[in-house]
Structure formats: C-alpha cells, structure tokens
Tab-separated table of C-alpha atoms and ligand atoms in Angstrom:
chain	number	residue	atom	x	y	z
A	327	UNK	CA	184.273	52.567	132.380
A	328	UNK	CA	182.143	52.279	129.298
A	329	UNK	CA	179.880	49.305	129.408
A	330	UNK	CA	179.489	48.458	125.758
A	331	UNK	CA	180.870	45.508	123.887
A	332	UNK	CA	181.280	45.167	120.143
A	333	UNK	CA	178.500	42.700	119.385
A	334	UNK	CA	179.439	39.984	116.968
A	335	UNK	CA	176.716	38.916	114.530
A	336	UNK	CA	174.965	35.688	115.557
A	337	UNK	CA	176.281	33.933	112.463
A	338	UNK	CA	179.105	34.987	110.215
A	339	UNK	CA	179.025	34.959	106.423
A	340	UNK	CA	177.691	36.897	103.460
A	341	UNK	CA	174.665	39.018	104.195
A	342	UNK	CA	174.826	38.606	107.970
A	343	UNK	CA	176.434	41.967	108.661
A	344	UNK	CA	179.944	40.676	109.284
A	345	UNK	CA	181.318	43.137	106.734
A	346	UNK	CA	179.716	46.006	108.668
A	347	UNK	CA	181.030	44.617	111.939
A	348	UNK	CA	184.506	44.433	110.388
A	349	UNK	CA	184.410	48.082	109.331
A	350	UNK	CA	183.325	49.157	112.807
A	351	UNK	CA	186.068	47.073	114.378
A	352	UNK	CA	188.894	48.227	112.110
A	353	UNK	CA	187.849	51.873	112.456
A	354	UNK	CA	187.725	51.369	116.224
A	355	UNK	CA	191.201	49.851	116.246
A	356	UNK	CA	192.560	52.776	114.186
A	357	UNK	CA	190.902	55.310	116.477
A	358	UNK	CA	192.526	53.693	119.517
A	359	UNK	CA	195.930	54.549	118.019
A	360	UNK	CA	194.835	58.173	117.643
A	361	UNK	CA	193.308	58.242	121.138
A	362	UNK	CA	196.512	56.847	122.662
A	363	UNK	CA	198.460	59.640	120.936
A	364	UNK	CA	195.925	62.226	122.104
A	365	UNK	CA	196.454	60.998	125.642
A	366	UNK	CA	200.256	60.855	125.543
A	367	UNK	CA	200.709	64.252	123.904
A	368	UNK	CA	198.187	65.953	126.183
A	369	UNK	CA	196.153	67.007	123.109
A	370	UNK	CA	192.845	66.005	124.724
A	371	UNK	CA	193.703	67.963	127.874
A	372	UNK	CA	194.548	71.078	125.826
A	373	UNK	CA	191.530	70.690	123.560
A	374	UNK	CA	189.178	70.405	126.544
A	375	UNK	CA	190.284	73.880	127.675
A	376	UNK	CA	189.334	75.404	124.306
A	377	UNK	CA	186.017	75.830	122.558
A	378	UNK	CA	186.031	75.563	118.745
A	379	UNK	CA	189.661	75.613	117.621
A	380	UNK	CA	191.743	75.246	114.488
A	381	UNK	CA	194.722	72.911	114.262
A	382	UNK	CA	197.196	75.809	114.391
A	383	UNK	CA	195.928	77.116	117.725
A	384	UNK	CA	195.693	73.655	119.242
A	385	UNK	CA	199.161	72.643	118.029
A	386	UNK	CA	200.642	75.854	119.476
A	387	UNK	CA	198.912	75.299	122.840
A	388	UNK	CA	200.149	71.699	122.987
A	389	UNK	CA	203.637	72.537	121.671
A	390	UNK	CA	203.261	70.099	118.776
A	391	UNK	CA	203.703	69.982	115.007
A	392	UNK	CA	200.651	71.501	113.285
A	393	UNK	CA	200.564	69.134	110.298
A	394	UNK	CA	200.371	66.065	112.553
A	395	UNK	CA	197.788	67.658	114.834
A	396	UNK	CA	195.634	68.525	111.795
A	397	UNK	CA	195.635	64.939	110.508
A	398	UNK	CA	194.944	63.619	114.022
A	399	UNK	CA	191.944	65.946	114.298
A	400	UNK	CA	190.573	64.726	110.969
A	401	UNK	CA	190.809	61.077	112.020
A	402	UNK	CA	188.982	61.843	115.242
A	403	UNK	CA	186.371	63.957	113.442
A	404	UNK	CA	185.452	61.144	111.061
A	405	UNK	CA	185.400	58.817	114.062
A	406	UNK	CA	182.945	61.243	115.778
A	407	UNK	CA	185.294	61.675	118.719
A	408	UNK	CA	185.575	65.403	117.989
A	409	UNK	CA	183.204	67.708	116.080
A	410	UNK	CA	184.188	69.616	112.930
A	411	UNK	CA	182.578	72.565	111.102
A	412	UNK	CA	182.847	73.677	107.473
A	413	UNK	CA	185.849	75.932	108.182
A	414	UNK	CA	187.887	73.071	109.687
A	415	UNK	CA	187.368	74.228	113.243
A	416	UNK	CA	187.211	71.394	115.754
A	417	UNK	CA	185.694	70.910	119.192
A	418	UNK	CA	185.941	68.203	121.815
A	419	UNK	CA	182.412	67.775	123.249
A	420	UNK	CA	182.257	68.000	127.039
A	421	UNK	CA	180.690	64.553	127.288
A	422	UNK	CA	183.744	63.091	125.503
A	423	UNK	CA	186.284	65.228	127.359
A	424	UNK	CA	185.021	63.670	130.583
A	425	UNK	CA	186.400	60.284	129.439
A	426	UNK	CA	189.469	61.462	127.515
A	427	UNK	CA	191.233	63.917	129.798
A	428	UNK	CA	193.328	63.669	132.953
A	429	UNK	CA	190.823	65.765	134.928
A	430	UNK	CA	189.362	62.637	136.431
A	431	UNK	CA	191.827	59.754	136.609
A	432	UNK	CA	188.990	57.361	137.429
A	433	UNK	CA	187.019	58.129	134.267
A	434	UNK	CA	189.961	58.538	131.901
A	435	UNK	CA	189.358	55.889	129.253
A	436	UNK	CA	191.966	57.324	126.842
A	437	UNK	CA	194.712	55.821	128.937
A	438	UNK	CA	193.419	52.285	128.191
A	439	UNK	CA	193.860	52.939	124.456
A	440	UNK	CA	197.634	52.755	125.038
A	441	UNK	CA	197.422	48.968	125.314
A	442	UNK	CA	196.754	48.754	121.558
A	443	UNK	CA	200.041	50.390	120.365
A	444	UNK	CA	201.852	48.665	123.238
A	445	UNK	CA	200.785	45.283	121.866
A	446	UNK	CA	201.695	46.345	118.334
A	447	UNK	CA	205.291	46.807	119.483
A	448	UNK	CA	205.705	43.095	120.298
A	449	UNK	CA	203.844	41.653	117.301
A	450	UNK	CA	207.001	40.209	115.723
A	451	UNK	CA	208.059	38.452	118.940
A	452	UNK	CA	204.560	37.019	119.397
A	453	UNK	CA	204.452	35.864	115.780
A	454	UNK	CA	207.675	33.968	116.392
A	455	UNK	CA	206.048	32.312	119.435
A	456	UNK	CA	203.153	31.101	117.249
A	457	UNK	CA	205.706	29.057	115.278
A	458	UNK	CA	208.146	28.048	118.008
A	459	UNK	CA	206.235	28.362	121.305
A	460	UNK	CA	207.900	29.993	124.293
A	461	UNK	CA	207.225	33.505	125.487
A	462	UNK	CA	208.257	37.159	125.467
A	463	UNK	CA	209.993	38.644	128.533
A	464	UNK	CA	208.742	41.779	130.281
A	465	UNK	CA	211.749	43.818	129.141
A	466	UNK	CA	210.557	43.495	125.524
A	467	UNK	CA	207.423	45.508	126.350
A	468	UNK	CA	208.423	49.175	126.309
A	469	UNK	CA	206.305	51.339	128.627
A	470	UNK	CA	204.422	48.354	130.117
A	471	UNK	CA	204.940	49.334	133.771
A	472	UNK	CA	204.174	52.980	133.033
A	473	UNK	CA	200.848	52.134	131.361
A	474	UNK	CA	200.000	49.488	133.966
A	475	UNK	CA	200.539	52.019	136.747
A	476	UNK	CA	198.193	54.447	134.993
A	477	UNK	CA	195.637	51.638	134.635
A	478	UNK	CA	195.771	50.643	138.299
A	479	UNK	CA	195.862	54.335	139.193
A	480	UNK	CA	192.358	54.502	137.775
A	481	UNK	CA	190.922	51.170	138.921
A	482	UNK	CA	192.671	50.748	142.286
A	483	UNK	CA	194.006	54.041	143.618
A	484	UNK	CA	190.936	56.176	143.195
A	485	UNK	CA	188.704	53.539	144.800
A	486	UNK	CA	191.052	52.165	147.452
A	487	UNK	CA	189.756	53.969	150.538
A	488	UNK	CA	186.144	54.342	149.571
A	489	UNK	CA	185.340	50.985	147.976
A	490	UNK	CA	188.178	48.431	147.957
A	491	UNK	CA	189.466	48.340	151.546
A	492	UNK	CA	185.910	48.372	152.973
A	493	UNK	CA	185.402	44.969	151.279
A	494	UNK	CA	187.760	43.518	153.895
A	495	UNK	CA	186.012	43.397	157.282
A	496	UNK	CA	187.850	45.375	159.973
A	497	UNK	CA	190.957	46.058	157.856
A	498	UNK	CA	190.844	49.841	158.117
A	499	UNK	CA	190.869	49.728	161.934
A	500	UNK	CA	193.759	47.251	161.850
A	501	UNK	CA	195.685	49.444	159.402
A	502	UNK	CA	195.112	52.486	161.605
A	503	UNK	CA	196.308	50.548	164.621
A	504	UNK	CA	199.408	49.087	162.914
A	505	UNK	CA	199.877	45.843	160.982
A	506	UNK	CA	202.314	44.314	158.478
A	507	UNK	CA	201.267	44.399	154.840
A	508	UNK	CA	202.722	42.791	151.708
A	509	UNK	CA	201.783	43.665	148.098
A	510	UNK	CA	203.093	40.986	145.734
A	511	UNK	CA	203.661	41.875	142.082
A	512	UNK	CA	203.354	45.518	143.150
A	513	UNK	CA	204.641	46.993	139.870
A	514	UNK	CA	205.356	50.695	140.441
A	515	UNK	CA	203.774	50.334	143.882
A	516	UNK	CA	201.097	52.999	143.606
A	517	UNK	CA	198.661	51.170	145.929
A	518	UNK	CA	201.366	50.804	148.592
A	519	UNK	CA	202.506	54.403	148.238
A	520	UNK	CA	198.962	55.477	148.965
A	521	UNK	CA	198.391	53.022	151.858
A	522	UNK	CA	201.737	53.854	153.492
A	523	UNK	CA	200.800	57.540	153.544
A	524	UNK	CA	197.276	56.847	154.830
A	525	UNK	CA	198.321	54.441	157.596
A	526	UNK	CA	201.629	55.561	159.163
A	527	UNK	CA	201.388	53.026	162.048
A	528	UNK	CA	201.464	50.077	159.633
A	529	UNK	CA	204.487	48.823	157.718
A	530	UNK	CA	204.376	47.936	154.035
A	531	UNK	CA	206.514	45.792	151.740
A	532	UNK	CA	206.210	45.612	147.943
A	533	UNK	CA	207.896	42.919	145.867
A	534	UNK	CA	208.153	42.632	142.106
A	535	UNK	CA	210.349	41.017	139.497
A	536	UNK	CA	210.860	44.247	137.554
A	537	UNK	CA	213.888	46.378	138.458
A	538	UNK	CA	212.448	49.242	136.394
A	539	UNK	CA	209.137	49.206	138.319
A	540	UNK	CA	210.782	48.779	141.731
A	541	UNK	CA	213.318	51.518	140.929
A	542	UNK	CA	210.452	53.907	140.174
A	543	UNK	CA	208.596	52.879	143.356
A	544	UNK	CA	211.684	53.364	145.540
A	545	UNK	CA	212.355	56.830	144.128
A	546	UNK	CA	208.739	57.811	144.722
A	547	UNK	CA	208.756	56.500	148.323
A	548	UNK	CA	211.903	58.530	149.003
A	549	UNK	CA	210.394	61.649	147.433
A	550	UNK	CA	207.361	61.269	149.707
A	551	UNK	CA	209.543	60.492	152.771
A	552	UNK	CA	207.652	57.276	153.529
A	553	UNK	CA	209.721	55.478	156.160
A	554	UNK	CA	207.125	52.703	156.702
A	555	UNK	CA	207.442	51.379	153.138
A	556	UNK	CA	210.050	49.082	151.587
A	557	UNK	CA	210.342	47.790	148.017
A	558	UNK	CA	212.308	44.748	146.912
A	559	UNK	CA	213.173	43.249	143.539
A	560	UNK	CA	212.186	39.633	144.028
A	561	UNK	CA	211.112	36.716	141.864
A	562	UNK	CA	208.031	35.123	143.456
A	563	UNK	CA	208.286	31.903	141.445
A	564	UNK	CA	209.444	29.891	144.464
A	565	UNK	CA	207.405	31.859	146.999
A	566	UNK	CA	205.871	28.599	148.285
A	567	UNK	CA	209.232	27.689	149.824
A	568	UNK	CA	210.938	31.081	150.270
A	569	UNK	CA	208.110	33.125	151.814
A	570	UNK	CA	208.720	34.066	155.432
A	571	UNK	CA	206.221	31.993	157.468
A	572	UNK	CA	203.399	33.838	159.269
A	573	UNK	CA	204.984	37.243	158.689
A	574	UNK	CA	202.067	39.358	157.440
A	575	UNK	CA	198.598	40.347	158.642
A	576	UNK	CA	197.403	41.470	155.218
A	577	UNK	CA	198.583	40.467	151.739
A	578	UNK	CA	197.352	42.085	148.534
A	579	UNK	CA	197.799	41.320	144.844
A	580	UNK	CA	196.423	43.748	142.289
A	581	UNK	CA	196.102	42.104	138.889
A	582	UNK	CA	199.265	40.152	139.650
A	583	UNK	CA	198.483	36.424	139.938
A	584	UNK	CA	197.448	35.289	136.465
A	585	UNK	CA	200.662	36.408	134.721
A	586	UNK	CA	202.995	34.888	137.295
A	587	UNK	CA	205.234	32.038	136.175
A	588	UNK	CA	203.891	29.740	138.917
A	589	UNK	CA	200.573	31.105	140.181
A	590	UNK	CA	199.934	28.131	142.472
A	591	UNK	CA	203.374	28.477	144.107
A	592	UNK	CA	202.673	32.187	144.615
A	593	UNK	CA	199.304	31.459	146.238
A	594	UNK	CA	200.839	28.767	148.455
A	595	UNK	CA	203.524	31.273	149.456
A	596	UNK	CA	200.893	33.863	150.319
A	597	UNK	CA	199.155	31.273	152.490
A	598	UNK	CA	202.490	30.487	154.147
A	599	UNK	CA	203.423	34.122	154.786
A	600	UNK	CA	200.036	35.109	156.224
A	601	UNK	CA	199.515	34.919	159.962
A	602	UNK	CA	196.806	32.405	160.959
A	603	UNK	CA	194.192	35.185	161.228
A	604	UNK	CA	195.610	37.115	158.258
A	605	UNK	CA	193.618	38.240	155.226
A	606	UNK	CA	194.469	38.065	151.541
A	607	UNK	CA	192.856	40.533	149.101
A	608	UNK	CA	193.225	39.479	145.479
A	609	UNK	CA	192.094	41.766	142.679
A	610	UNK	CA	192.094	39.873	139.404
A	611	UNK	CA	190.332	39.900	136.069
A	612	UNK	CA	186.588	39.261	136.122
A	613	UNK	CA	185.796	36.333	133.875
A	614	UNK	CA	184.707	32.745	133.737
A	615	UNK	CA	187.369	30.108	133.039
A	616	UNK	CA	185.145	28.936	130.159
A	617	UNK	CA	185.225	31.021	127.004
A	618	UNK	CA	181.633	30.155	126.046
A	619	UNK	CA	180.533	31.875	129.267
A	620	UNK	CA	182.544	34.995	128.368
A	621	UNK	CA	180.859	35.702	125.033
A	622	UNK	CA	178.982	38.688	126.495
A	623	UNK	CA	181.906	39.876	128.615
A	624	UNK	CA	182.024	43.640	127.907
A	625	UNK	CA	185.803	43.502	127.415
A	626	UNK	CA	186.187	39.926	126.161
A	627	UNK	CA	188.001	40.550	122.849
A	628	UNK	CA	190.333	43.114	124.429
A	629	UNK	CA	191.226	40.956	127.425
A	630	UNK	CA	191.800	37.754	125.443
A	631	UNK	CA	193.974	39.785	123.055
A	632	UNK	CA	195.985	41.264	125.941
A	633	UNK	CA	196.288	37.709	127.224
A	634	UNK	CA	197.674	36.420	123.927
A	635	UNK	CA	199.991	39.403	123.433
A	636	UNK	CA	201.157	39.944	127.018
A	637	UNK	CA	199.944	38.071	130.121
A	638	UNK	CA	200.372	34.562	128.705
A	639	UNK	CA	203.739	35.163	126.930
A	640	UNK	CA	205.357	36.932	129.922
A	641	UNK	CA	204.562	33.905	132.065
A	642	UNK	CA	205.706	31.439	129.396
A	643	UNK	CA	208.950	33.413	128.990
A	644	UNK	CA	209.744	32.597	132.638
A	645	UNK	CA	209.180	28.882	131.936
A	646	UNK	CA	205.780	29.418	133.532
A	647	UNK	CA	202.282	28.069	133.076
A	648	UNK	CA	200.877	30.871	130.938
A	649	UNK	CA	197.473	30.847	132.638
A	650	UNK	CA	196.345	33.865	130.660
A	651	UNK	CA	194.401	36.967	131.613
A	652	UNK	CA	191.033	35.218	131.465
A	653	UNK	CA	191.942	32.339	133.832
A	654	UNK	CA	188.602	33.047	135.467
A	655	UNK	CA	186.808	32.479	138.731
A	656	UNK	CA	186.591	28.695	138.515
A	657	UNK	CA	190.355	28.267	138.035
A	658	UNK	CA	191.113	30.929	140.637
A	659	UNK	CA	188.949	29.177	143.224
A	660	UNK	CA	190.543	25.820	142.372
A	661	UNK	CA	194.083	27.189	142.836
A	662	UNK	CA	193.198	29.126	145.997
A	663	UNK	CA	191.716	25.973	147.523
A	664	UNK	CA	194.761	23.935	146.496
A	665	UNK	CA	196.944	26.610	148.105
A	666	UNK	CA	195.163	25.941	151.411
A	667	UNK	CA	192.605	28.752	151.606
A	668	UNK	CA	189.175	27.682	152.827
A	669	UNK	CA	187.193	30.887	152.960
A	670	UNK	CA	186.880	32.728	149.631
A	671	UNK	CA	184.410	35.542	148.993
A	672	UNK	CA	184.148	37.212	145.581
A	673	UNK	CA	182.966	40.816	145.234
A	674	UNK	CA	182.293	43.168	142.332
A	675	UNK	CA	182.570	46.942	142.432
A	676	UNK	CA	180.374	49.254	140.359
A	677	UNK	CA	183.254	51.416	139.108
A	678	UNK	CA	185.260	48.433	137.861
A	679	UNK	CA	183.858	46.188	135.125
A	680	UNK	CA	187.297	44.637	134.603
A	681	UNK	CA	188.014	42.992	137.955
A	682	UNK	CA	186.787	40.679	140.674
A	683	UNK	CA	187.826	41.287	144.280
A	684	UNK	CA	188.502	38.140	146.316
A	685	UNK	CA	188.574	38.409	150.106
A	686	UNK	CA	190.320	35.293	151.365
A	687	UNK	CA	191.170	33.874	154.774
A	688	UNK	CA	192.849	30.635	155.840
A	689	UNK	CA	190.083	29.543	158.209
B	1331	SAM	C1	199.795	43.180	135.566
B	1331	SAM	S1	201.132	43.736	136.509
B	1331	SAM	C2	200.364	44.473	137.944
B	1331	SAM	C3	201.249	45.454	138.656
B	1331	SAM	C4	200.632	46.183	139.864
B	1331	SAM	N1	200.136	45.288	140.861
B	1331	SAM	C5	199.541	47.125	139.404
B	1331	SAM	O1	198.367	46.879	139.674
B	1331	SAM	O2	199.883	48.149	138.798
B	1331	SAM	C6	201.788	42.228	137.145
B	1331	SAM	C7	203.074	42.420	137.923
B	1331	SAM	O3	203.577	41.139	138.322
B	1331	SAM	C8	204.998	41.170	138.248
B	1331	SAM	N2	205.540	39.797	138.098
B	1331	SAM	C9	205.400	38.975	137.053
B	1331	SAM	N3	206.066	37.825	137.271
B	1331	SAM	C10	206.635	37.934	138.495
B	1331	SAM	C11	207.459	37.081	139.293
B	1331	SAM	N4	207.846	35.879	138.849
B	1331	SAM	N5	207.856	37.516	140.511
B	1331	SAM	C12	207.477	38.746	140.972
B	1331	SAM	N6	206.710	39.598	140.260
B	1331	SAM	C13	206.294	39.195	139.040
B	1331	SAM	C14	205.268	42.036	137.013
B	1331	SAM	O4	206.560	42.580	136.976
B	1331	SAM	C15	204.166	43.073	137.107
B	1331	SAM	O5	204.606	44.246	137.769
C-alpha cells in the first residue's frame, strides 16, 4: 500500500497553507470517486492494455458510454492519474497501472477507493444519528460485504500462506495434520475458502451475522467442492455464553472484533471455545487507542472516517458498544486480558500498513 499521509499544516488559519491543503484534499476526495468507477467498470484494466488511446477506443473496449468515459479521463488527467496529449489522447502510465488494475490483487489500491462512495450512500442515515444517536444496520450499506471481501482479498488472502500463518508458531504443521478451526465474523469467508483448500485434513467453520455474506460463502464452498468447510449465520453477541467449550484448536478473526456489538463477550467466547493449548489469531486495525498518538498514522483520517460512517454505527445499531475502527492496541490488550488471555504478542507485516496481527494463547 502507499505509505503517504495527507499532512495537515502545523497550525490552521490564514496564511498557514490550510487553503492549499483543502484544495489537495477536496481534489483527492473527488478523484477517489473517479478511481472507484475506474475500478468497477474495468476501465483501468482495459486502459492498461492500451498505449495512448482516445475516449472512443477505450469506451468501445470497455463496452461503456463514450461521453462518460471522456469526462472520466479528463478528471483523471487533471488529477495526474493519467497522461493527456494535445490531441486528447490519454495514457495510463505503467507505474500507476501497477496500483490501479486487477493484475496484482495485493497491490490494487483502486479497490480501496470504493469505500468513499460506499460511505456517501449512508450519509443521510449517519446525519440522523448525529441528532438522535443510535446506529445504522449493515443492510443499509449496499455492497459492503463485496468491497470488504475485495479488501481482505488483498490484505489477507495474498499473504496468508507466506506471511500471516507463519506468525503462529507450528500452526502450518498442525493444519496439515488436521485440526478444528473457527473464523468468527468471516464475512464472505475468503480466508476460510483458501485454508480449507490448502489443508484438507483440517475442518473449518465460519460464522457471521450477515445472511448475504454467508450465502455467498456457502455457494462458493459448494462450487469448489470443499467438504471440510461449513458456514453458519450466527450472531456472536452472546458468544461468551453460547460458544461451545474447548471445541477449537485455532480461532481467527480478520478485522472482525472492533465492529462487533459486544467485543468483550466475543473475546470471552473465543477464550471459552479454544482448547487449553489453542491459539487465537486476531487481525485488527493498527492504531493507538489515543488519537494524539495517531496523528502521523498514514491512514488516520480515512480510518476514523470509516469508523464514524461504518464500524461504530453498525455496532451501535445492534445496541452495541460502538468501539470504533481505531480502538487501538491499548484497548485491545485490555479487553483480551479481561477475556482471560495471558499471552499476547503483536506483529506487523511489511505488506500491510493497516493492520496489527495478534497471536494469542490462554497460557
Ligand atoms: C469488517 S467485516 C470483516 C469480514 C471478514 N472477516 C473479512 O476480513 O473480509 C466484520 C464482519 O463482522 C460481522 N459481524 C458484525 N457483527 C456481528 C455479530 N454480532 N455477530 C457475528 N458477526 C458479526 C459482519 O457481518 C462482518 O462480516
């Protein structure tokens, strides 16, 4: 991922550059709308196959309306995402294509741009919450699970075998041999679909509140004939009392604790459902619990905005705590300890500036 943050001026006010910062930020926000459209329509993928092109050729290749493609190209040209010449021919530079096309899922930044229009769709609901409190349920977020699965496809799937699982001592041997694995808040279940195919001797269970996400996961498991994988629609809010005791050797959560209704109950349930020598791998957002320590976080404004527009309201809508995306390491360690875990190691991975990886055992 890119490692740059929009730097706020030290002080705000006339003559301190805030006006320039504002222009950069509003142009950036506008470009994210265009980049999201470029991703969804496949325009970047088509453009990367061409050299210099006019809007007519590109629109024909992508099967899209020429007038819209032309205006899209002009927005991206002024934003320096694509190049333009004096005859209105456009080109996507190779160095940009690398981050904007589906060629490499791991490096595809365009997909993250989709969070901006996604948040725009719930603005009215969120505005209402500013006046009356409460939250916004998952079903009010069109395409959330689709975009989330693309996101975790890049951060989790691509790195699972090479970087993520090796963080957990001995887990690959155990998975090869045959163990029981639970992924809680699995969404569309992409991590499980991959693990179930890689480790046929192990058995895998995915649970999630969303019938849409679980429906997708079940269809995909069937398509891939994965008999060692089961998905269940299940609300984890009372997992502390409903979790099957000492049932699993390995529990994972990928970006799925902070937006739960009752994160502590979920963590207590994970402790309860793990065997005494079981291991819990928690991927969650990298941050401090204290905003003043997050001022140089490379994705701070984006993640606090996603928190305000999604992670906090979906939890509050379930009568939950609304921890927020940036609950941070301090709070996470406090809740994990309260849930009964004594051994907590936190890791970072080079490819992933967004997340921390917690390797947790009971003893
Ligand atoms: C940010 S998404 C992560 C999804 C998936 N792990 C991934 O990485 O793509 C959080 C997931 O938690 C699920 N979730 C939220 N509240 C839940 C609850 N009370 N019980 C079970 N799942 C819940 C959501 O439906 C969502 O799929």
